[in-house]
PDB file of C-alpha atoms in Angstrom:
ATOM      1  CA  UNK A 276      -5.131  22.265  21.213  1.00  0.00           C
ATOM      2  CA  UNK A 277      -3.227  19.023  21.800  1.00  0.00           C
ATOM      3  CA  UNK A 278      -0.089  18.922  23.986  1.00  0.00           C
ATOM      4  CA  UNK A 279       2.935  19.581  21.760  1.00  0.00           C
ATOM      5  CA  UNK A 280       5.380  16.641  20.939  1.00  0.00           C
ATOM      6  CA  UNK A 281       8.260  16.884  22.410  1.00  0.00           C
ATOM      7  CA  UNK A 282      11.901  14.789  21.612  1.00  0.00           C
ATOM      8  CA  UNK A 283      11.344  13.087  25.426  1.00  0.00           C
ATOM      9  CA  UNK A 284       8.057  11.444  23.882  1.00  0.00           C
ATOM     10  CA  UNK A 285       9.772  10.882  20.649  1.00  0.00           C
ATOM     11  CA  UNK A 286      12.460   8.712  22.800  1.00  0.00           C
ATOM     12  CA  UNK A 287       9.696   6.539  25.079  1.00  0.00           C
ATOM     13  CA  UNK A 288       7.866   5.626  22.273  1.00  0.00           C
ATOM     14  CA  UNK A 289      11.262   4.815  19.937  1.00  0.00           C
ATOM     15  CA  UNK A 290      12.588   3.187  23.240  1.00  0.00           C
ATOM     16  CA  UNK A 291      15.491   4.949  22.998  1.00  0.00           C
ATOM     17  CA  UNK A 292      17.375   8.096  25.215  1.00  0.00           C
ATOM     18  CA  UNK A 293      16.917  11.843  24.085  1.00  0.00           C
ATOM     19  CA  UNK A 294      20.246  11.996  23.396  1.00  0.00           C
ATOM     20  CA  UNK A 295      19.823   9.275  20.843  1.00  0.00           C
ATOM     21  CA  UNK A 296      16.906  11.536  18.996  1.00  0.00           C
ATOM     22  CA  UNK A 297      18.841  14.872  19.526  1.00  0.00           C
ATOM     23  CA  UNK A 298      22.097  12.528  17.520  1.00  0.00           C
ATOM     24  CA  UNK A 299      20.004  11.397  14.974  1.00  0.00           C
ATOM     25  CA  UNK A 300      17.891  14.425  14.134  1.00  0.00           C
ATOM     26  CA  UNK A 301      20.782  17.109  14.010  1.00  0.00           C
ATOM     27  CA  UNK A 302      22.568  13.898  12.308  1.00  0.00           C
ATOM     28  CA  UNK A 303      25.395  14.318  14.546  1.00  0.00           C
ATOM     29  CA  UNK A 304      28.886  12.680  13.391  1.00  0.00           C
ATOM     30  CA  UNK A 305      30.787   9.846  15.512  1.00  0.00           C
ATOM     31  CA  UNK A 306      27.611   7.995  17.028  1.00  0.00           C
ATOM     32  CA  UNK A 307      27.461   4.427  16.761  1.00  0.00           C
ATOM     33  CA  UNK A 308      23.841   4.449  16.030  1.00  0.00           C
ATOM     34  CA  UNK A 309      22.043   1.890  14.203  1.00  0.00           C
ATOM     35  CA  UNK A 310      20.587   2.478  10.776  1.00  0.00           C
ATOM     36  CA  UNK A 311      17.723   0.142  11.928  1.00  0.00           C
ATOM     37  CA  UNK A 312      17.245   2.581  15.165  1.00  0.00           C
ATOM     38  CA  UNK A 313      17.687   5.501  12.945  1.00  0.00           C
ATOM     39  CA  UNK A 314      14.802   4.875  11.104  1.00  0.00           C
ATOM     40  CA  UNK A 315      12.558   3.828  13.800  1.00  0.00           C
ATOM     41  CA  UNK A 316      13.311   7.614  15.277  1.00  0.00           C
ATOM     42  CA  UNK A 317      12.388   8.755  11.902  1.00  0.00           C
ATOM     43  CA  UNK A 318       9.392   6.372  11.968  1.00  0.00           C
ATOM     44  CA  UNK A 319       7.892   7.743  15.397  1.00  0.00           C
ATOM     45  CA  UNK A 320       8.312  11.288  14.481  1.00  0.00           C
ATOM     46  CA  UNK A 321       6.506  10.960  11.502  1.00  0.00           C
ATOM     47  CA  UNK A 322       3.918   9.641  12.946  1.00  0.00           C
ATOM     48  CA  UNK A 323       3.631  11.709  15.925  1.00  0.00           C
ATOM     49  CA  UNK A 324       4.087  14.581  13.691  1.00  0.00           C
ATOM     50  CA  UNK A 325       7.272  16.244  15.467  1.00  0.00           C
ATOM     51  CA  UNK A 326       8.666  18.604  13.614  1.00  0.00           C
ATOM     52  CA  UNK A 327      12.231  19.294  14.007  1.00  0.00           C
ATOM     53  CA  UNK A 328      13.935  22.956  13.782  1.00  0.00           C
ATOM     54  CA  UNK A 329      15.860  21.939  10.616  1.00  0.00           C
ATOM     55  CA  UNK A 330      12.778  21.323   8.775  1.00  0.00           C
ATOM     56  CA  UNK A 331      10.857  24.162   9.313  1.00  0.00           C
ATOM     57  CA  UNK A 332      11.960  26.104   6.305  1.00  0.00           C
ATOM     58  CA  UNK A 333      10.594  23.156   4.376  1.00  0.00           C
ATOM     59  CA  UNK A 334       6.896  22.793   5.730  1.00  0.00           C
ATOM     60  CA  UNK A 335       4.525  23.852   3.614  1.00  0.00           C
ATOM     61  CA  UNK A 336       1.241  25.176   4.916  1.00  0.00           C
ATOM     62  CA  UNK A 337      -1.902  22.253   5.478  1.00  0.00           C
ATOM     63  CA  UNK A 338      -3.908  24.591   3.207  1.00  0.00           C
ATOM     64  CA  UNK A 339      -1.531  23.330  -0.041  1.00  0.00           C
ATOM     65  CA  UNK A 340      -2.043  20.543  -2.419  1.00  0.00           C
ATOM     66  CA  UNK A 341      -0.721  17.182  -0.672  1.00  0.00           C
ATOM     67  CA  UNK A 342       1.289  15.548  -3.341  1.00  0.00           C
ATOM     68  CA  UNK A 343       0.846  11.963  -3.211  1.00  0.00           C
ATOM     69  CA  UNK A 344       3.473   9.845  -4.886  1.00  0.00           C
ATOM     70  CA  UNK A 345       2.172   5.733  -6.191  1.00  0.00           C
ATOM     71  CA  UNK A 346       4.926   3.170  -6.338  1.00  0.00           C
ATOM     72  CA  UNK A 347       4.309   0.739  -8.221  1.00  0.00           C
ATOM     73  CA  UNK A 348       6.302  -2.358  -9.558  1.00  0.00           C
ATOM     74  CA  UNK A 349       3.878  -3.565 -12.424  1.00  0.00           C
ATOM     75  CA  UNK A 350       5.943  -5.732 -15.207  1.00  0.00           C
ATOM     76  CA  UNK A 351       3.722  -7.064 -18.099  1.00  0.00           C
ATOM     77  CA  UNK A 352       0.974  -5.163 -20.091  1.00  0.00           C
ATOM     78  CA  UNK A 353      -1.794  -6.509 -18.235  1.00  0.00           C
ATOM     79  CA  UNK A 354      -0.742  -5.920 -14.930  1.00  0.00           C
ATOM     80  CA  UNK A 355      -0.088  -2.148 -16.699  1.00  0.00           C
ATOM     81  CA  UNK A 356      -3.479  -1.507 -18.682  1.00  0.00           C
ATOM     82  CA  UNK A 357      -5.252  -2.665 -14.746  1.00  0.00           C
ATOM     83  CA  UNK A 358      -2.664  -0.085 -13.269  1.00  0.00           C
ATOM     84  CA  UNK A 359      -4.482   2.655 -15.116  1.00  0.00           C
ATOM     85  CA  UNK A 360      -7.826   1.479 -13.323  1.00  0.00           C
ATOM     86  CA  UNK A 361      -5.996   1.467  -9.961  1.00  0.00           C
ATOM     87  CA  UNK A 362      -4.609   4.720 -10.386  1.00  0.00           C
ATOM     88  CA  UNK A 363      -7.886   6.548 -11.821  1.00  0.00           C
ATOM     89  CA  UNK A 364      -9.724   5.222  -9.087  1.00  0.00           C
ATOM     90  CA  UNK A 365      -7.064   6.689  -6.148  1.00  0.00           C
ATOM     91  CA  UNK A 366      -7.501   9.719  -8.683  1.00  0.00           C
ATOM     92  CA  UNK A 367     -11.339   9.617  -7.370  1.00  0.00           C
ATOM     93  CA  UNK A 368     -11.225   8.677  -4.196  1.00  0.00           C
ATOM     94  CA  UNK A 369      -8.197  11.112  -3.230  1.00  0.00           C
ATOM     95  CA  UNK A 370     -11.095  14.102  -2.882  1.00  0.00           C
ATOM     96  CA  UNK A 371      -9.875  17.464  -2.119  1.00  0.00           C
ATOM     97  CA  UNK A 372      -6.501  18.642  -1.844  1.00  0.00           C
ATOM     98  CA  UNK A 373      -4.649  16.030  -3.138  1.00  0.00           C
ATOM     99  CA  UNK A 374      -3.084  15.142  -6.556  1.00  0.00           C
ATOM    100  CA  UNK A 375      -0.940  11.988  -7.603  1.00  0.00           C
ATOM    101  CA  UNK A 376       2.693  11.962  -8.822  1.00  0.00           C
ATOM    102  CA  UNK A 377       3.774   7.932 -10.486  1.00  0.00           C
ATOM    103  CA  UNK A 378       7.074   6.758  -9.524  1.00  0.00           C
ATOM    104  CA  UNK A 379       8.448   3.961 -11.049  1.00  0.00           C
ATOM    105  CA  UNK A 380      11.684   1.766  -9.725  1.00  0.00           C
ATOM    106  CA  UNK A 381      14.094   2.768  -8.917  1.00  0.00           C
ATOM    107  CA  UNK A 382      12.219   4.837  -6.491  1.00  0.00           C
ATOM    108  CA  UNK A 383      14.874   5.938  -4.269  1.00  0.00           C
ATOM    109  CA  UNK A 384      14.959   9.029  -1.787  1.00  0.00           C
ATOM    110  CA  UNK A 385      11.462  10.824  -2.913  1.00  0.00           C
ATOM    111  CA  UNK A 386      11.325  14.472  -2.167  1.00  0.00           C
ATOM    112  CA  UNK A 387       8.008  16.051  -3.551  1.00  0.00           C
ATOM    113  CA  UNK A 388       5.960  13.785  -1.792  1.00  0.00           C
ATOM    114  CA  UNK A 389       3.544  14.480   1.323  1.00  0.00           C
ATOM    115  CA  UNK A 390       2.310  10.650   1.783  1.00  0.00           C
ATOM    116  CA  UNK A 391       3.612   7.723  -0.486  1.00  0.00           C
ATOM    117  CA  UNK A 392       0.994   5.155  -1.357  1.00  0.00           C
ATOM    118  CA  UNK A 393       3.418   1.737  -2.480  1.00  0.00           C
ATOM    119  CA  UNK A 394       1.155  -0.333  -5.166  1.00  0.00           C
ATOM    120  CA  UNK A 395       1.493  -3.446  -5.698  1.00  0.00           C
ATOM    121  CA  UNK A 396       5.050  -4.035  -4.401  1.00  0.00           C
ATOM    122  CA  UNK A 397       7.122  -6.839  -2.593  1.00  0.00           C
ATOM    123  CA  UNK A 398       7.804  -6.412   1.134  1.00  0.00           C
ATOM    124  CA  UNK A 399      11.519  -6.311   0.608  1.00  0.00           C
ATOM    125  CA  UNK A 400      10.838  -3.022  -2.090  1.00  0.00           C
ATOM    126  CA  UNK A 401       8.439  -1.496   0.873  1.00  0.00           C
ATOM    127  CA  UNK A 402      10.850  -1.359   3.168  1.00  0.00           C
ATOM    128  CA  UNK A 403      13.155  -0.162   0.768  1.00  0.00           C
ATOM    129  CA  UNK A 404      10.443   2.657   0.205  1.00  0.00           C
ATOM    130  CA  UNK A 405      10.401   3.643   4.030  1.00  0.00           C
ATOM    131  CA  UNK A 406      13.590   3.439   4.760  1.00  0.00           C
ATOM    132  CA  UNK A 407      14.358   6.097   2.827  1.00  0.00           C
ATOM    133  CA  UNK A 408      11.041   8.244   3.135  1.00  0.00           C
ATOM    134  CA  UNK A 409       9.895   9.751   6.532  1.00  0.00           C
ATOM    135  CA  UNK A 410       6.974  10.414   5.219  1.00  0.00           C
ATOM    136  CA  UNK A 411       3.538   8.597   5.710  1.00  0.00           C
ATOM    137  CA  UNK A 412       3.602   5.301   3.961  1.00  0.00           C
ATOM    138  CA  UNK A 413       0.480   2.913   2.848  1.00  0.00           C
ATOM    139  CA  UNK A 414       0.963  -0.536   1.513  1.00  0.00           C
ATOM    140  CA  UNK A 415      -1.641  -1.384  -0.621  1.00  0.00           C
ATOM    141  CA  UNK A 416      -2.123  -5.065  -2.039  1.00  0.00           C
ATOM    142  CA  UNK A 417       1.305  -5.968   0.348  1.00  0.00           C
ATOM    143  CA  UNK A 418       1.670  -7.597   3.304  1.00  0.00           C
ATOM    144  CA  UNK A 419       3.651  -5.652   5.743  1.00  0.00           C
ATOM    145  CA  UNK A 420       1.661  -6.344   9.264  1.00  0.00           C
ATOM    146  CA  UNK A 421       3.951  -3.602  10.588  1.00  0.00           C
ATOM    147  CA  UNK A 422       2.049  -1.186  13.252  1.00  0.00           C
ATOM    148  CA  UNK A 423       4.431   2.091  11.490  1.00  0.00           C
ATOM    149  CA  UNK A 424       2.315   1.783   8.574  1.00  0.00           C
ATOM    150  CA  UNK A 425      -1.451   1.457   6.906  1.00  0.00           C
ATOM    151  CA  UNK A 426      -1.953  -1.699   4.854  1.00  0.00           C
ATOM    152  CA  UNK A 427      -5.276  -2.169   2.887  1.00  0.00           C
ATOM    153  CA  UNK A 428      -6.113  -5.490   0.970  1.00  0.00           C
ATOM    154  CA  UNK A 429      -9.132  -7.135  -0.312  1.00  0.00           C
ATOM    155  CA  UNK A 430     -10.616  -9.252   1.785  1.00  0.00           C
ATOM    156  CA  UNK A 431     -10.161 -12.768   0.138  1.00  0.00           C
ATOM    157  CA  UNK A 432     -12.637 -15.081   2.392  1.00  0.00           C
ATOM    158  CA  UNK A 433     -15.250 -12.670   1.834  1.00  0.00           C
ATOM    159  CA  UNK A 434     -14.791 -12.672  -1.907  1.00  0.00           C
ATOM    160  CA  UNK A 435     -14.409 -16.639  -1.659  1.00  0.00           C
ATOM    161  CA  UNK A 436     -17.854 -16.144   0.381  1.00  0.00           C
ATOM    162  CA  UNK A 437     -19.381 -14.253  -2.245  1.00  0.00           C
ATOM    163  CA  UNK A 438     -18.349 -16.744  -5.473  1.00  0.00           C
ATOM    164  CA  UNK A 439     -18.943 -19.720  -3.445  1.00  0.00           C
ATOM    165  CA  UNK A 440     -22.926 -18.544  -3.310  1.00  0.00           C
ATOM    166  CA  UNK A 441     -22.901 -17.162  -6.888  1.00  0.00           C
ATOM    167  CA  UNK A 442     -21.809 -20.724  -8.438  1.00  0.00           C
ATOM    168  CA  UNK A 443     -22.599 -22.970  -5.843  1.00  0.00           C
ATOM    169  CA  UNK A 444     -19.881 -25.148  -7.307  1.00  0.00           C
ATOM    170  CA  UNK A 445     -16.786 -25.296  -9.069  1.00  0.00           C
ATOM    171  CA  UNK A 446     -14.976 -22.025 -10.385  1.00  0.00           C
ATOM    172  CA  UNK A 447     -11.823 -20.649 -10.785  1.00  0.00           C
ATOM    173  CA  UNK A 448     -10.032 -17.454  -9.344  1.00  0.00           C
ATOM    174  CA  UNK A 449      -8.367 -16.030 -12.030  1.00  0.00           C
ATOM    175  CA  UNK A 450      -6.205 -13.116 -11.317  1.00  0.00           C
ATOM    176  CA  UNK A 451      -2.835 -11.130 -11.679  1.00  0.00           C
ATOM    177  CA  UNK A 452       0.311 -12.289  -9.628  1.00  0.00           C
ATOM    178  CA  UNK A 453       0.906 -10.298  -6.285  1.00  0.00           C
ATOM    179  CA  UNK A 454       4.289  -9.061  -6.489  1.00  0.00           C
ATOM    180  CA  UNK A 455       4.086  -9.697  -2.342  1.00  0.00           C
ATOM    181  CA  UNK A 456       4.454 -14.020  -2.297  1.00  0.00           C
ATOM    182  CA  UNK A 457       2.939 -13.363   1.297  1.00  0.00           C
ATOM    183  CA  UNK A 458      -0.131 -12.045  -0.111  1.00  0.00           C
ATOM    184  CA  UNK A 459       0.188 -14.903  -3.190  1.00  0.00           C
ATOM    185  CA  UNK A 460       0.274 -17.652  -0.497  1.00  0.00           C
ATOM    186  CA  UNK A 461      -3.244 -16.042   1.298  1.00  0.00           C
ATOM    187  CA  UNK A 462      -5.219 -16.387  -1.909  1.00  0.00           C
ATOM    188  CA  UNK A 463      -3.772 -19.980  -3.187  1.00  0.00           C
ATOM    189  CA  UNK A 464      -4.718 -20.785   0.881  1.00  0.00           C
ATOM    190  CA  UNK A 465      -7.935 -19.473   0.610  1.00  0.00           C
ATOM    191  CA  UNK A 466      -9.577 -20.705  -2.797  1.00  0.00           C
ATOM    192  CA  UNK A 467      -9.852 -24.411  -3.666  1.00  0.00           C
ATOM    193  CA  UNK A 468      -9.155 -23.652  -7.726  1.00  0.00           C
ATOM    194  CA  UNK A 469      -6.691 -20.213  -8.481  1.00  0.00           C
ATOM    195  CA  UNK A 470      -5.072 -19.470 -11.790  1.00  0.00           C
ATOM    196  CA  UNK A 471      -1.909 -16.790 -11.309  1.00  0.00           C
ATOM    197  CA  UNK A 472      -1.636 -15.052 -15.079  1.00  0.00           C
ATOM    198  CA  UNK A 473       0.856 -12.142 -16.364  1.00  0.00           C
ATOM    199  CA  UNK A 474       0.394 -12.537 -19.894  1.00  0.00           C
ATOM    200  CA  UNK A 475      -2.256 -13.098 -22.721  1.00  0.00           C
ATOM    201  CA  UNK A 476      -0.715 -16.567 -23.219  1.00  0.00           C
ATOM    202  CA  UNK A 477      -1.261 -17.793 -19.199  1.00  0.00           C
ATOM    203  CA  UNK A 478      -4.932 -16.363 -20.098  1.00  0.00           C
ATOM    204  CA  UNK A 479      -5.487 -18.413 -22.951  1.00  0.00           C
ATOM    205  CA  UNK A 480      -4.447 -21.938 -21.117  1.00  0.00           C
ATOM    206  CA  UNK A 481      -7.304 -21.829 -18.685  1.00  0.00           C
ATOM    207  CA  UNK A 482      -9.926 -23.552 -19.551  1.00  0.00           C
ATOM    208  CA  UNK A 483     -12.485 -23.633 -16.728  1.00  0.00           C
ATOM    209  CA  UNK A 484     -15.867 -22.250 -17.465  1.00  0.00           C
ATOM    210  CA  UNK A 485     -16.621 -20.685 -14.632  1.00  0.00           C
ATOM    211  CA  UNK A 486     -14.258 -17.825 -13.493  1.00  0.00           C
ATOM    212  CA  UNK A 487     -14.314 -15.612 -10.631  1.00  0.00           C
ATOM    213  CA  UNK A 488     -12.698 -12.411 -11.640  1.00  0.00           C
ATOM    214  CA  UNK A 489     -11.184  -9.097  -9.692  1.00  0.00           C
ATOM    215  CA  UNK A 490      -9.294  -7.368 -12.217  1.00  0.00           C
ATOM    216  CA  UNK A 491     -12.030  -6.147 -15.305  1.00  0.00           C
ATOM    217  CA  UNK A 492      -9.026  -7.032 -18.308  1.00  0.00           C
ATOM    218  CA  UNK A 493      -9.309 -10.968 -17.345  1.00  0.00           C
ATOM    219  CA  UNK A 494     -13.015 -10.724 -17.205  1.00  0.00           C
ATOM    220  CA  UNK A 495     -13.593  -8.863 -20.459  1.00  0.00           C
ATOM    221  CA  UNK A 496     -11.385 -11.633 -21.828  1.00  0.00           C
ATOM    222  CA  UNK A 497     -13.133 -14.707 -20.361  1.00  0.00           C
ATOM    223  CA  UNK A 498     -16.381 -12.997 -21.530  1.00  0.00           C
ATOM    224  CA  UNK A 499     -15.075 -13.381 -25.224  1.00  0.00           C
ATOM    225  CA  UNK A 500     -14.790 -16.773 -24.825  1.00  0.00           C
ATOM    226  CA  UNK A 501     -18.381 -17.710 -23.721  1.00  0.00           C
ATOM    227  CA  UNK A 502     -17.645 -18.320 -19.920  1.00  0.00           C
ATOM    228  CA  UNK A 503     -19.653 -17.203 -16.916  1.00  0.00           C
ATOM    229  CA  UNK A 504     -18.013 -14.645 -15.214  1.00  0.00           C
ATOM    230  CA  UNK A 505     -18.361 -13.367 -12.436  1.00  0.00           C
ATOM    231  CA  UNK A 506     -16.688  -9.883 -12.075  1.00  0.00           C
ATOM    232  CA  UNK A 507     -16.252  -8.076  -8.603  1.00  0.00           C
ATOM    233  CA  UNK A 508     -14.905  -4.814  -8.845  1.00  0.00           C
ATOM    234  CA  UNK A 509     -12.079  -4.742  -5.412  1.00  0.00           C
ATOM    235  CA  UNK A 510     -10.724  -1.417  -6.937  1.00  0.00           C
ATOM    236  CA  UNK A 511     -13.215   1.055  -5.441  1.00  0.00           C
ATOM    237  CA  UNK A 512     -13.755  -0.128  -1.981  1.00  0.00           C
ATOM    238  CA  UNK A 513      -9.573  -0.825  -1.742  1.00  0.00           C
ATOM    239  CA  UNK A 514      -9.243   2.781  -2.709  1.00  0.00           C
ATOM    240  CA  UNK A 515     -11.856   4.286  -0.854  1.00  0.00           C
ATOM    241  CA  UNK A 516      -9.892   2.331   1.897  1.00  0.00           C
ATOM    242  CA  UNK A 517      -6.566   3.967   1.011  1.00  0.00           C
ATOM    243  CA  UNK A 518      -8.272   7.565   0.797  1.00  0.00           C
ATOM    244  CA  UNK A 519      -8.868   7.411   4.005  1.00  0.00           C
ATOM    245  CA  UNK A 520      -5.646   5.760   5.682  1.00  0.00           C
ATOM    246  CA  UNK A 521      -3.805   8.438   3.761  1.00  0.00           C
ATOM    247  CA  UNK A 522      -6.547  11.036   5.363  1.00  0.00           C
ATOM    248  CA  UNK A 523      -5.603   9.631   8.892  1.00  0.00           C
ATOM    249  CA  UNK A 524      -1.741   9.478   8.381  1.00  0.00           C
ATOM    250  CA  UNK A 525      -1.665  12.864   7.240  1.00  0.00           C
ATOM    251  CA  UNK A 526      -3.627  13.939  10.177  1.00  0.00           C
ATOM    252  CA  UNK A 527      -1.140  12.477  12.567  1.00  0.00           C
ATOM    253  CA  UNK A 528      -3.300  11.487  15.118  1.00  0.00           C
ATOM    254  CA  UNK A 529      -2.919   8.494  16.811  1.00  0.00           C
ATOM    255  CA  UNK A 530      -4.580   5.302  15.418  1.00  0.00           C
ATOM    256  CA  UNK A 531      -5.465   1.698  16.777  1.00  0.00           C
ATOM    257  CA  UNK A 532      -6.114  -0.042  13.374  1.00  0.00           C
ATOM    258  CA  UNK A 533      -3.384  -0.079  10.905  1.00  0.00           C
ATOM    259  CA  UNK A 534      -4.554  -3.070   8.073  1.00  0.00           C
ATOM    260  CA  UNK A 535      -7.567  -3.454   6.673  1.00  0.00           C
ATOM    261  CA  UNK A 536      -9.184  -6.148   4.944  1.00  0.00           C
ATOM    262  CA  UNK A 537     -11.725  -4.598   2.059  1.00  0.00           C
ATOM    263  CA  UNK A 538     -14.944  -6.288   1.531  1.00  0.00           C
ATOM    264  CA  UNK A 539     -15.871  -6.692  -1.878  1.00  0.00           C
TER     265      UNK A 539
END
């Protein structure tokens, strides 16, 4: 059996005095504390699984079903018909005790939740998330680079890698707009040709012929029209990925690797 966590280890690795946990987990009245150091506390314990007196009337036992809430921010009806793909495929890769619950924004304080998985959104919106969830949080398809949390994207160059050798020549990456613009700057830095699309219309005006494809609506479409596609499925080996950093953060053990770039 591990040595138990204690509210002195919660403090050294928080960087803060026990006094300062003791204040902020008993929320104790007339402490200038700062919200930002507030949720750091809250950030260590969750992931050094303390758990706190007040709380134990709310634990419920490992052997339950882990509810597992998705935040998502998709907008037009093609970013929505590829969020049903996404979300079968955590469905499938989520083995065992687990079993989703879709939140849509405003996603606020979120109570039913063991692990929230945030889909999709913009850093600002992630933070939002975790600052007001202690609970284990993954950023999927986001750029956080934030050692609290998991992060899992695809893994662009490799994909670029992949399409260069397919076509050995000109193409065009055409996929949905990250809600993240850290994660839209990566992919316009990595390929030489990329078309960002939200809407039938945006699909229609492209008219390269050869199209490198990640999300199976644009390459059903571009299939229609007589142009070589190639398709490469990221869904599967992202969630496979997020499976198992939600695994690991539920486990509360500690971890050296936090993002993850998915090869295709």
């Amino acid at each position: 059996m591990g040595k138990r966590v204690t509210i002195y280890d919660i403090a050294r690795e928080a960087g803060v005095s026990a006094a300062t946990v003791s204040y902020v987990i008993n929320d104790r009245e007339g402490q200038s504390i700062s919200e930002e150091t507030k949720s750091k506390i809250w950030h260590v314990i969750n992931m050094l699984n303390y758990k706190p007196n007040v709380f134990a009337k709310n634990l419920r036992s490992a052997s339950d079903m882990k509810l597992i809430a998705v935040c998502a921010e998709s907008v037009g009806y093609l970013e929505k018909a590829e969020f049903v793909n996404a979300l079968e495929c955590l469905s499938s890769s989520l083995r065992g005790n687990y079993d989703l619950i879709l939140r849509m924004p405003p996603f606020g304080r979120i109570t039913n939740a063991d692990a929230i998985i945030a889909y999709n959104v913009t850093k600002s919106t992630f933070y939002d998330i975790g600052n007001q969830n202690y609970i284990p949080l993954v950023a999927v398809n986001c750029l956080v680079d934030d050692k609290l949390f998991f992060q899992v994207t695809a893994d662009y160059a490799a994909l670029k890698h992949k399409a260069d050798a397919h076509f050995a020549g000109d193409y065009e990456f055409v996929c949905l707009s990250p809600a993240d613009t850290a994660l839209k700057a990566q992919i316009e830095q990595t390929f030489d040709r990329v078309t960002f699309v939200n809407d039938g219309k945006e699909l229609r005006n492209v008219n390269t012929r050869n199209i490198l494809a990640v999300h199976g609506i644009i390459a059903e479409f571009f299939k229609t029209q007589a142009a070589e596609v190639l398709y490469v499925d990221m869904y599967a080996p992202v969630c496979r990925q997020t499976a198992d950093c939600i695994g690991k953060a539920l486990s509360h053990e500690p971890f050296d690797t936090h993002a993850y770039k998915v090869e295709p």
